CSV table of C-alpha atoms in Angstrom, one decimal:
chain,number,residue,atom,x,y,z
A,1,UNK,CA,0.6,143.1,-140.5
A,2,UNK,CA,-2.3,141.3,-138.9
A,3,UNK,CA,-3.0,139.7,-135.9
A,4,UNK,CA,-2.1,136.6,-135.2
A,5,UNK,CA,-4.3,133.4,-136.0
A,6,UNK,CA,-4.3,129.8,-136.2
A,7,UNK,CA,-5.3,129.3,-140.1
A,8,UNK,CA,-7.6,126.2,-138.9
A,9,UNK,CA,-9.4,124.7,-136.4
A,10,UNK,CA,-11.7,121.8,-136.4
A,11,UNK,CA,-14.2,119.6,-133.8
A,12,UNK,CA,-16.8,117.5,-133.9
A,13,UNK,CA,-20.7,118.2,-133.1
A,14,UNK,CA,-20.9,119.2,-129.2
A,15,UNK,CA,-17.4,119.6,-128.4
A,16,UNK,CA,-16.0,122.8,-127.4
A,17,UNK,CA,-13.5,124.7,-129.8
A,18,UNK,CA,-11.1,128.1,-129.2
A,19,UNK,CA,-10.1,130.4,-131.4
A,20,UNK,CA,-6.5,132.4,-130.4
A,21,UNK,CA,-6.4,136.1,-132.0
A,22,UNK,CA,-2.3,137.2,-131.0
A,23,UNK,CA,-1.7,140.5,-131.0
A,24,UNK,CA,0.9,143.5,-129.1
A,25,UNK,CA,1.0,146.0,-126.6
A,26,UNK,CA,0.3,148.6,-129.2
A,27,UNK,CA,-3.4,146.9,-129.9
A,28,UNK,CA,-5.1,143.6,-128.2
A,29,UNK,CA,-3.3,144.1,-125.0
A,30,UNK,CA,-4.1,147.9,-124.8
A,31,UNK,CA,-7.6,148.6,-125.2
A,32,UNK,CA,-10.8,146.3,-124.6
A,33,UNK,CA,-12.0,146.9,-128.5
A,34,UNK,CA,-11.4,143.3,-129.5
A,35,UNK,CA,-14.0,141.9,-132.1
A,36,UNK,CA,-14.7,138.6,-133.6
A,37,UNK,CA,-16.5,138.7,-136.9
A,38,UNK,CA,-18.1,135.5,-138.3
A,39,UNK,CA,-18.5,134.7,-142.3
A,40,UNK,CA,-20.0,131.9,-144.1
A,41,UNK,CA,-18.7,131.5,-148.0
A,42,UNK,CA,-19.5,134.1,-150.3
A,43,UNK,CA,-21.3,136.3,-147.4
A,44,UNK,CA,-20.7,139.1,-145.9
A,45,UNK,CA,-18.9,138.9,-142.6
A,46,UNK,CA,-21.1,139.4,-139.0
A,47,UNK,CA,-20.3,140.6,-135.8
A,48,UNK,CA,-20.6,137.9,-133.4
A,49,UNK,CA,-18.5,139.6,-130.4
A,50,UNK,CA,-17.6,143.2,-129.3
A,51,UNK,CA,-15.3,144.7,-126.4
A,52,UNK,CA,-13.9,141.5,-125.9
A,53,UNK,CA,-16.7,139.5,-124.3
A,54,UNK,CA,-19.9,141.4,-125.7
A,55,UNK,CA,-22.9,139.9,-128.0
A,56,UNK,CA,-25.0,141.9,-129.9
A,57,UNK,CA,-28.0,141.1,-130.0
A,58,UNK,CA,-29.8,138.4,-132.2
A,59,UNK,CA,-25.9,136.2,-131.6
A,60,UNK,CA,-26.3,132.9,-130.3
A,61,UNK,CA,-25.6,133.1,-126.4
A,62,UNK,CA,-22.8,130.0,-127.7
A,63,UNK,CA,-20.0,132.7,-128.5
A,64,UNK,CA,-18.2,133.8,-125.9
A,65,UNK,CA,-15.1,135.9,-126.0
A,66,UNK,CA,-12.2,136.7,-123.7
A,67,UNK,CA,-8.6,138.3,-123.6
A,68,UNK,CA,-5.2,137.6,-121.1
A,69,UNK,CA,-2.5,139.7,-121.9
A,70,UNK,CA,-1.9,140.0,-126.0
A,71,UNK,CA,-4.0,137.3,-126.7
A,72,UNK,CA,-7.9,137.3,-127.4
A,73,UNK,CA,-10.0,134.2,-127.6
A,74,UNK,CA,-13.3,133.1,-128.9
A,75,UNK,CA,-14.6,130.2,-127.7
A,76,UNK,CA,-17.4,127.7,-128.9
A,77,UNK,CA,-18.2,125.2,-126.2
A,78,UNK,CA,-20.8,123.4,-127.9
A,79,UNK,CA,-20.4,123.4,-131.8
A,80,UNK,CA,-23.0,123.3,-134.2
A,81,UNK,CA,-22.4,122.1,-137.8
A,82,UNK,CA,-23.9,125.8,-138.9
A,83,UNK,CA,-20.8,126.7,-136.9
A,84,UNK,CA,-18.6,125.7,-139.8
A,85,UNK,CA,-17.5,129.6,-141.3
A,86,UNK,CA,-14.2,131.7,-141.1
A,87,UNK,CA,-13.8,133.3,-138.2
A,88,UNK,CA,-11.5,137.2,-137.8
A,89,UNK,CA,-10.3,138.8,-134.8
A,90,UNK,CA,-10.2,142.6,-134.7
A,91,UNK,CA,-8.4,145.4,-132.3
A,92,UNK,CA,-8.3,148.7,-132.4
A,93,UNK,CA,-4.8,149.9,-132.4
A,94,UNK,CA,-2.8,153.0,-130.8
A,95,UNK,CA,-2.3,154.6,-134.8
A,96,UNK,CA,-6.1,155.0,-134.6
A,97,UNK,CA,-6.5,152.4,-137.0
A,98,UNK,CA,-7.8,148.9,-136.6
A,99,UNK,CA,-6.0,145.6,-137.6
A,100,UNK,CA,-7.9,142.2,-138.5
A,101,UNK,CA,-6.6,138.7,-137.8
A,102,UNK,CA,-5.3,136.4,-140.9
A,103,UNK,CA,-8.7,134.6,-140.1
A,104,UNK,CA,-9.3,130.9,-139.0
A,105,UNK,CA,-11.5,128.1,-140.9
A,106,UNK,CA,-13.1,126.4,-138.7
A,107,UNK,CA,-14.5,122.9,-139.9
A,108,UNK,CA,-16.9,120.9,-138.5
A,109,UNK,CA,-16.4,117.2,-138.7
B,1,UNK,CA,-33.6,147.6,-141.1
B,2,UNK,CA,-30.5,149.0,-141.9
B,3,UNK,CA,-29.3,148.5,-145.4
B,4,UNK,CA,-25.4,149.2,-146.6
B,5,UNK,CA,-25.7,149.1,-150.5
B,6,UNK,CA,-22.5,149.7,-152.3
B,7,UNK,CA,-21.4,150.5,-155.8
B,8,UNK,CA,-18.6,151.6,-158.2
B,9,UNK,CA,-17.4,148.8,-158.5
B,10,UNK,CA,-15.3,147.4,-161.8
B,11,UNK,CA,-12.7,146.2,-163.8
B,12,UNK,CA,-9.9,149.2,-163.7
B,13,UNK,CA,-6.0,149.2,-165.4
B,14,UNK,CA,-3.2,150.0,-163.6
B,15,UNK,CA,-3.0,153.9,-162.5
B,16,UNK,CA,-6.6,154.5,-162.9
B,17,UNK,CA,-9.0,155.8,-160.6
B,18,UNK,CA,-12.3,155.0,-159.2
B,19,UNK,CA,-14.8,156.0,-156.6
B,20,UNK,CA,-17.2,154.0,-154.6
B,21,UNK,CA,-20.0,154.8,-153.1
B,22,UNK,CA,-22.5,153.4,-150.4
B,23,UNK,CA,-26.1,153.9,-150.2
B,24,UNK,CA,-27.2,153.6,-146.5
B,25,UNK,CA,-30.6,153.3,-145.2
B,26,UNK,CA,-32.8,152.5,-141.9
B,27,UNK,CA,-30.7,154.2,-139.6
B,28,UNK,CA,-29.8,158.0,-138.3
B,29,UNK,CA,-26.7,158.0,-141.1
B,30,UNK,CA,-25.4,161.4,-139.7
B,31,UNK,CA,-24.8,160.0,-136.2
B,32,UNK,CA,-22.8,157.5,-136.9
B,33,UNK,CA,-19.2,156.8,-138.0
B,34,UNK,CA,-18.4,154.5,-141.2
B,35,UNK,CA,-15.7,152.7,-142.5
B,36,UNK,CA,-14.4,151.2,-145.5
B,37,UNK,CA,-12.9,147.2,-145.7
B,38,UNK,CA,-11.4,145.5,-148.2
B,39,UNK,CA,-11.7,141.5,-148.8
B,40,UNK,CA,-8.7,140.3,-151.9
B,41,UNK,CA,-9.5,137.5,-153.1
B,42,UNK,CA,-9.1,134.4,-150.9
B,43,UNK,CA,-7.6,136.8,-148.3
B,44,UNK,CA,-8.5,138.1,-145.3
B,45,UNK,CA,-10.1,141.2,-144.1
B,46,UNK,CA,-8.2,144.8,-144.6
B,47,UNK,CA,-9.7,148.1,-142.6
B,48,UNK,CA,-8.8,150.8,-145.0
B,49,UNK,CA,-10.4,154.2,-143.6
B,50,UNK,CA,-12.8,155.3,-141.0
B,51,UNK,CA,-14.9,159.2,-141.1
B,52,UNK,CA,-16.6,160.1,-138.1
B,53,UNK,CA,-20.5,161.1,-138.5
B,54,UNK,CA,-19.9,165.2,-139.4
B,55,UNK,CA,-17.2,164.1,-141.9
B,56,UNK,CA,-14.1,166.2,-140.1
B,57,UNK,CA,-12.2,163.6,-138.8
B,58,UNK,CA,-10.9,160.9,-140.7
B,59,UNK,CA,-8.5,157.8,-140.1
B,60,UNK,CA,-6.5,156.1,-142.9
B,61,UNK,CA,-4.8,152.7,-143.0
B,62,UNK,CA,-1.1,153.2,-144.1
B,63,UNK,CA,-1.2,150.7,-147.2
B,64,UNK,CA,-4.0,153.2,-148.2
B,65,UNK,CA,-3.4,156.5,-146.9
B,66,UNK,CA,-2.2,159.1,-149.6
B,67,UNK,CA,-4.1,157.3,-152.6
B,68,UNK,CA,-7.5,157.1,-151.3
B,69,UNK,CA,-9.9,159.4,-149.4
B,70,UNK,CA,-13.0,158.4,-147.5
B,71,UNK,CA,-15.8,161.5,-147.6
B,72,UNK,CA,-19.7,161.1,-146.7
B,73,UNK,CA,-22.7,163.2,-147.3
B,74,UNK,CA,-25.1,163.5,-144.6
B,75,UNK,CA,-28.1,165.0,-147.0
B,76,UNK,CA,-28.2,162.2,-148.7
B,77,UNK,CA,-27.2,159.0,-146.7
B,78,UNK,CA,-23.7,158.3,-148.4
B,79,UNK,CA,-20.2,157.1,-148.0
B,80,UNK,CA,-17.9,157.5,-150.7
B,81,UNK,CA,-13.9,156.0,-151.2
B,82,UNK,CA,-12.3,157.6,-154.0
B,83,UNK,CA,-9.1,155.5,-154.9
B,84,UNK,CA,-6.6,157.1,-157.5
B,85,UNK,CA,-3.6,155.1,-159.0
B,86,UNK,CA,-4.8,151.4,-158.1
B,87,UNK,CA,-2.3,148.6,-158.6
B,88,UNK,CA,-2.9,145.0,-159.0
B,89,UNK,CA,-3.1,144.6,-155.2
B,90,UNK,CA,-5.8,146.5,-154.8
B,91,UNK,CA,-8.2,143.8,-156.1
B,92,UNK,CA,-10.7,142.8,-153.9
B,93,UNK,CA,-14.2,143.2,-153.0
B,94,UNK,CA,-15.1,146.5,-150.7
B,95,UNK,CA,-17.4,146.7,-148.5
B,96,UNK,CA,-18.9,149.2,-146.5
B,97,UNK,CA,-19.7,148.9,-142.6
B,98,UNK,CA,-21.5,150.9,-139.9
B,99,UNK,CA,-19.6,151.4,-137.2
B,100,UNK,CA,-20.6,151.6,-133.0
B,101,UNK,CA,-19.7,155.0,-132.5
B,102,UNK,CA,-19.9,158.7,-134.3
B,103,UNK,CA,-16.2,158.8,-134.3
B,104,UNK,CA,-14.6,157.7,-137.0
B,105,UNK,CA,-11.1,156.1,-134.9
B,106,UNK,CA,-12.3,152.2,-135.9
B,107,UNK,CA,-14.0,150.5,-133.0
B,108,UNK,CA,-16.2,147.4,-134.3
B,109,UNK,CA,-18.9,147.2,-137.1
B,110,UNK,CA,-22.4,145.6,-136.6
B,111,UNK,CA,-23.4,146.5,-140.5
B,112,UNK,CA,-21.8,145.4,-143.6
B,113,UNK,CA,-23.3,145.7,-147.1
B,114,UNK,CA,-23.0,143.1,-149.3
B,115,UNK,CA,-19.6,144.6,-151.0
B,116,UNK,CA,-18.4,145.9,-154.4
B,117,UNK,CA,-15.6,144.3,-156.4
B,118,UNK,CA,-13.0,145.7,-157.9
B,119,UNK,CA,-10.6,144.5,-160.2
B,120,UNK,CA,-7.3,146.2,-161.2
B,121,UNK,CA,-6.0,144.5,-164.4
B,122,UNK,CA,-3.9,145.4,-167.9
């Protein structure tokens, strides 16, 4: 099953949005190897955060992630209307294997 | 630049089989693990297998494991799924992604190709 996210989200221009990514014991709470992956409409998706809190390079300094416990977050403080895309958590898990997030829409007023 | 081309994709019955394979380019292939991830429709994102960069080691997803096998060939830059008796639910578009790490235990992916659909239909 995947992790667990809120199907929506929306804000307006400037204002700061979060994205939850719920997981277990058995994934996001054990290891640091939460990702966030970004994808516009008919793309493919794009790694936006890594590790939890990490950008590669070339990502707008605008993501930022975290993690408490189970639950991972990425956070937008100051959206942009190119911001409007689904969003997916990932963690690796203790099976070896790695397990997505439903995914979030996130829609910019 | 690293490029992640895919193909094998198409439109498949019930039962059949099909392999797809991924074309990689602007990057040291055999140093790096790779992963397969599957898109349905509408849906979300689904990791279905991981090979580390010498091929040994390989992780499977369990929706997966048993009816598909990942395999690479580091002479000639390419990842390969070979899926046998699809069903229905197996429609979706595949794509192909470089992981961080040589591997193979799924970690994150910073390339993905542009995918390859599949469709399983009577």
């Amino acid at each position: 099953s995947a992790l667990t996210q809120p199907a929506s989200v929306s804000g307006s221009p400037g204002q700061s949005i979060t994205i939850s990514c719920t997981g277990t014991s058995s994934d996001v709470g054990a290891y640091n190897f939460v990702s966030w992956y970004q994808q516009h409409p008919g793309k493919a998706p794009k790694l936006i955060i890594f590790n939890v809190n990490n950008r590669p390079s070339g990502v707008s300094n605008r993501f930022f992630g975290s993690k408490s416990g189970n639950t991972a977050s990425l956070t937008i403080p100051i959206l942009q209307a190119e911001d409007e895309a689904d969003y997916y958590c990932s963690s690796y898990t203790s099976s070896s294997t790695l397990r997505f997030g439903g995914g979030t829409k996130l829609t910019v007023l | 630049e690293v490029q992640l081309l895919e193909s094998g994709g198409s439109l498949v019955q019930p039962g059949e089989s099909l392999r797809l394979s991924c074309a990689a380019s602007g990057f040291t292939f055999r140093n790096y693990a790779m992963s397969w991830v599957r898109q349905a429709p509408g849906m979300g994102l689904e990791w279905l297998s991981g090979i580390g960069d010498s091929g040994v080691t390989t992780f499977y997803a369990d929706s997966v494991r048993g009816r598909f096998t990942i395999s690479r060939d580091n002479s000639n830059n390419r990842l390969y799924l070979q899926m046998a008796n699809l069903r229905a639910e197996d429609t979706a578009m595949y794509y192909c992604v470089k992981d961080d790490n040589k591997y193979g235990d799924p970690n994150f992916f910073d390339n993905w190709g542009q995918g390859t659909r599949v469709t399983v239909s009577s």
